[in-house]
GROMACS .gro file of N, CA and C in nm:
model
  228
    1MET      N    1  -2.805  -9.518   3.049
    1MET     CA    2  -2.839  -9.390   3.108
    1MET      C    3  -2.900  -9.415   3.246
    2ALA      N    4  -2.850  -9.346   3.345
    2ALA     CA    5  -2.899  -9.362   3.482
    2ALA      C    6  -3.032  -9.290   3.500
    3THR      N    7  -3.118  -9.350   3.580
    3THR     CA    8  -3.248  -9.290   3.607
    3THR      C    9  -3.234  -9.182   3.712
    4LYS      N   10  -3.294  -9.067   3.685
    4LYS     CA   11  -3.288  -8.955   3.779
    4LYS      C   12  -3.419  -8.951   3.857
    5SER      N   13  -3.409  -8.940   3.989
    5SER     CA   14  -3.529  -8.939   4.071
    5SER      C   15  -3.603  -8.805   4.056
    6ILE      N   16  -3.732  -8.811   4.078
    6ILE     CA   17  -3.816  -8.692   4.068
    6ILE      C   18  -3.810  -8.618   4.201
    7THR      N   19  -3.780  -8.491   4.194
    7THR     CA   20  -3.774  -8.408   4.315
    7THR      C   21  -3.866  -8.288   4.299
    8SER      N   22  -3.903  -8.232   4.410
    8SER     CA   23  -3.989  -8.115   4.412
    8SER      C   24  -3.909  -7.990   4.376
    9PRO      N   25  -3.968  -7.897   4.299
    9PRO     CA   26  -3.897  -7.772   4.272
    9PRO      C   27  -3.893  -7.680   4.395
   10VAL      N   28  -3.975  -7.712   4.497
   10VAL     CA   29  -3.979  -7.634   4.620
   10VAL      C   30  -3.922  -7.720   4.732
   11PRO      N   31  -3.829  -7.668   4.811
   11PRO     CA   32  -3.775  -7.747   4.922
   11PRO      C   33  -3.884  -7.787   5.023
   12ASP      N   34  -3.870  -7.906   5.081
   12ASP     CA   35  -3.970  -7.958   5.173
   12ASP      C   36  -3.987  -7.869   5.296
   13ALA      N   37  -3.883  -7.802   5.337
   13ALA     CA   38  -3.891  -7.717   5.456
   13ALA      C   39  -3.980  -7.594   5.434
   14TRP      N   40  -4.005  -7.558   5.311
   14TRP     CA   41  -4.089  -7.442   5.279
   14TRP      C   42  -4.237  -7.473   5.280
   15TYR      N   43  -4.277  -7.600   5.282
   15TYR     CA   44  -4.419  -7.636   5.272
   15TYR      C   45  -4.506  -7.572   5.378
   16PRO      N   46  -4.471  -7.579   5.508
   16PRO     CA   47  -4.559  -7.516   5.608
   16PRO      C   48  -4.570  -7.364   5.592
   17THR      N   49  -4.459  -7.299   5.561
   17THR     CA   50  -4.462  -7.153   5.543
   17THR      C   51  -4.547  -7.115   5.423
   18LEU      N   52  -4.530  -7.187   5.313
   18LEU     CA   53  -4.611  -7.159   5.194
   18LEU      C   54  -4.758  -7.187   5.219
   19ALA      N   55  -4.788  -7.293   5.293
   19ALA     CA   56  -4.928  -7.326   5.322
   19ALA      C   57  -4.995  -7.215   5.401
   20VAL      N   58  -4.930  -7.172   5.508
   20VAL     CA   59  -4.990  -7.069   5.593
   20VAL      C   60  -5.002  -6.937   5.519
   21SER      N   61  -4.898  -6.897   5.449
   21SER     CA   62  -4.902  -6.767   5.381
   21SER      C   63  -5.003  -6.767   5.266
   22MET      N   64  -5.006  -6.873   5.186
   22MET     CA   65  -5.101  -6.875   5.073
   22MET      C   66  -5.245  -6.887   5.121
   23LEU      N   67  -5.269  -6.965   5.225
   23LEU     CA   68  -5.405  -6.973   5.278
   23LEU      C   69  -5.448  -6.840   5.339
   24ALA      N   70  -5.358  -6.771   5.406
   24ALA     CA   71  -5.391  -6.641   5.464
   24ALA      C   72  -5.424  -6.540   5.354
   25ILE      N   73  -5.342  -6.537   5.250
   25ILE     CA   74  -5.369  -6.445   5.138
   25ILE      C   75  -5.501  -6.480   5.071
   26GLY      N   76  -5.525  -6.609   5.050
   26GLY     CA   77  -5.650  -6.652   4.988
   26GLY      C   78  -5.772  -6.615   5.069
   27LEU      N   79  -5.763  -6.629   5.201
   27LEU     CA   80  -5.875  -6.592   5.287
   27LEU      C   81  -5.897  -6.441   5.288
   28LEU      N   82  -5.789  -6.363   5.284
   28LEU     CA   83  -5.803  -6.217   5.277
   28LEU      C   84  -5.868  -6.173   5.146
   29VAL      N   85  -5.828  -6.235   5.036
   29VAL     CA   86  -5.887  -6.201   4.906
   29VAL      C   87  -6.034  -6.242   4.903
   30THR      N   88  -6.065  -6.358   4.962
   30THR     CA   89  -6.205  -6.402   4.970
   30THR      C   90  -6.287  -6.306   5.053
   31ALA      N   91  -6.232  -6.262   5.166
   31ALA     CA   92  -6.302  -6.166   5.250
   31ALA      C   93  -6.326  -6.034   5.177
   32SER      N   94  -6.227  -5.990   5.101
   32SER     CA   95  -6.245  -5.864   5.026
   32SER      C   96  -6.352  -5.882   4.917
   33PHE      N   97  -6.360  -6.001   4.860
   33PHE     CA   98  -6.465  -6.029   4.761
   33PHE      C   99  -6.604  -6.019   4.826
   34PHE      N  100  -6.619  -6.079   4.943
   34PHE     CA  101  -6.749  -6.074   5.011
   34PHE      C  102  -6.784  -5.931   5.052
   35VAL      N  103  -6.687  -5.855   5.099
   35VAL     CA  104  -6.713  -5.715   5.135
   35VAL      C  105  -6.753  -5.636   5.012
   36TYR      N  106  -6.686  -5.660   4.900
   36TYR     CA  107  -6.719  -5.590   4.775
   36TYR      C  108  -6.861  -5.623   4.732
   37GLU      N  109  -6.899  -5.750   4.741
   37GLU     CA  110  -7.034  -5.790   4.700
   37GLU      C  111  -7.140  -5.733   4.793
   38ALA      N  112  -7.109  -5.724   4.921
   38ALA     CA  113  -7.208  -5.676   5.017
   38ALA      C  114  -7.225  -5.525   5.015
   39THR      N  115  -7.120  -5.453   4.980
   39THR     CA  116  -7.126  -5.307   4.989
   39THR      C  117  -7.154  -5.237   4.857
   40SER      N  118  -7.139  -5.303   4.745
   40SER     CA  119  -7.163  -5.236   4.616
   40SER      C  120  -7.305  -5.266   4.568
   41SER      N  121  -7.363  -5.168   4.501
   41SER     CA  122  -7.497  -5.189   4.447
   41SER      C  123  -7.488  -5.269   4.318
   42ARG      N  124  -7.600  -5.319   4.274
   42ARG     CA  125  -7.601  -5.403   4.153
   42ARG      C  126  -7.555  -5.326   4.029
   43ARG      N  127  -7.583  -5.200   4.025
   43ARG     CA  128  -7.545  -5.120   3.908
   43ARG      C  129  -7.396  -5.088   3.904
   44ASN      N  130  -7.331  -5.086   4.021
   44ASN     CA  131  -7.190  -5.045   4.028
   44ASN      C  132  -7.093  -5.163   4.027
   45ARG      N  133  -7.142  -5.284   4.019
   45ARG     CA  134  -7.054  -5.401   4.022
   45ARG      C  135  -6.984  -5.418   3.887
   46SER      N  136  -6.863  -5.471   3.895
   46SER     CA  137  -6.784  -5.495   3.775
   46SER      C  138  -6.756  -5.644   3.761
   47LEU      N  139  -6.796  -5.702   3.649
   47LEU     CA  140  -6.775  -5.845   3.627
   47LEU      C  141  -6.626  -5.878   3.621
   48ALA      N  142  -6.548  -5.791   3.559
   48ALA     CA  143  -6.404  -5.814   3.550
   48ALA      C  144  -6.340  -5.817   3.689
   49LYS      N  145  -6.380  -5.726   3.776
   49LYS     CA  146  -6.324  -5.724   3.912
   49LYS      C  147  -6.365  -5.849   3.989
   50GLU      N  148  -6.491  -5.891   3.973
   50GLU     CA  149  -6.538  -6.011   4.041
   50GLU      C  150  -6.463  -6.135   3.993
   51LEU      N  151  -6.444  -6.148   3.863
   51LEU     CA  152  -6.373  -6.264   3.809
   51LEU      C  153  -6.226  -6.264   3.849
   52THR      N  154  -6.164  -6.147   3.847
   52THR     CA  155  -6.024  -6.137   3.888
   52THR      C  156  -6.006  -6.172   4.034
   53THR      N  157  -6.091  -6.117   4.118
   53THR     CA  158  -6.082  -6.145   4.261
   53THR      C  159  -6.110  -6.292   4.289
   54GLY      N  160  -6.210  -6.348   4.223
   54GLY     CA  161  -6.240  -6.490   4.241
   54GLY      C  162  -6.129  -6.581   4.194
   55ALA      N  163  -6.066  -6.546   4.083
   55ALA     CA  164  -5.954  -6.626   4.032
   55ALA      C  165  -5.834  -6.619   4.125
   56MET      N  166  -5.806  -6.501   4.179
   56MET     CA  167  -5.694  -6.488   4.272
   56MET      C  168  -5.720  -6.567   4.399
   57ALA      N  169  -5.841  -6.559   4.452
   57ALA     CA  170  -5.875  -6.634   4.573
   57ALA      C  171  -5.866  -6.783   4.547
   58SER      N  172  -5.914  -6.827   4.434
   58SER     CA  173  -5.908  -6.969   4.398
   58SER      C  174  -5.765  -7.017   4.385
   59PHE      N  175  -5.680  -6.937   4.323
   59PHE     CA  176  -5.540  -6.973   4.306
   59PHE      C  177  -5.470  -6.990   4.440
   60PHE      N  178  -5.483  -6.888   4.526
   60PHE     CA  179  -5.413  -6.893   4.655
   60PHE      C  180  -5.469  -7.000   4.747
   61LEU      N  181  -5.602  -7.017   4.750
   61LEU     CA  182  -5.659  -7.121   4.835
   61LEU      C  183  -5.627  -7.260   4.782
   62GLY      N  184  -5.622  -7.276   4.651
   62GLY     CA  185  -5.589  -7.405   4.593
   62GLY      C  186  -5.446  -7.447   4.621
   63PHE      N  187  -5.352  -7.358   4.594
   63PHE     CA  188  -5.213  -7.391   4.621
   63PHE      C  189  -5.183  -7.395   4.771
   64GLY      N  190  -5.253  -7.313   4.849
   64GLY     CA  191  -5.237  -7.321   4.994
   64GLY      C  192  -5.283  -7.455   5.047
   65SER      N  193  -5.393  -7.507   4.994
   65SER     CA  194  -5.441  -7.640   5.035
   65SER      C  195  -5.344  -7.748   4.991
   66LEU      N  196  -5.289  -7.734   4.873
   66LEU     CA  197  -5.190  -7.831   4.825
   66LEU      C  198  -5.069  -7.836   4.917
   67PHE      N  199  -5.014  -7.719   4.951
   67PHE     CA  200  -4.897  -7.717   5.038
   67PHE      C  201  -4.932  -7.761   5.180
   68LEU      N  202  -5.055  -7.738   5.225
   68LEU     CA  203  -5.097  -7.788   5.355
   68LEU      C  204  -5.099  -7.940   5.356
   69LEU      N  205  -5.149  -8.001   5.249
   69LEU     CA  206  -5.148  -8.147   5.238
   69LEU      C  207  -5.004  -8.199   5.232
   70LEU      N  208  -4.920  -8.134   5.156
   70LEU     CA  209  -4.781  -8.178   5.147
   70LEU      C  210  -4.709  -8.162   5.279
   71ALA      N  211  -4.737  -8.054   5.352
   71ALA     CA  212  -4.671  -8.033   5.481
   71ALA      C  213  -4.714  -8.136   5.585
   72SER      N  214  -4.838  -8.184   5.571
   72SER     CA  215  -4.887  -8.282   5.669
   72SER      C  216  -4.855  -8.425   5.629
   73GLY      N  217  -4.787  -8.443   5.518
   73GLY     CA  218  -4.741  -8.576   5.479
   73GLY      C  219  -4.830  -8.648   5.379
   74VAL      N  220  -4.932  -8.584   5.330
   74VAL     CA  221  -5.019  -8.644   5.228
   74VAL      C  222  -4.965  -8.600   5.092
   75TYR      N  223  -4.895  -8.689   5.027
   75TYR     CA  224  -4.831  -8.654   4.900
   75TYR      C  225  -4.926  -8.681   4.785
   76VAL      N  226  -4.967  -8.575   4.719
   76VAL     CA  227  -5.063  -8.583   4.611
   76VAL      C  228  -4.997  -8.555   4.478
   0.00000   0.00000   0.00000
């Protein structure tokens, strides 16, 4: 049986575009989280909204950082 090389499910040409777009989305979600925390009172805050927003920001910033590293040639 011949050995099959490991390839990325995402084409290499998409790495810079994915990095910029995911980092931009992550920064926008992070900014909306900070605005929500600064403008809402303690009684009106929702833990579910905070956790959802934080998870979305973490997801986009994490994958955006990954694609930024891949686009710059650091293969992790």
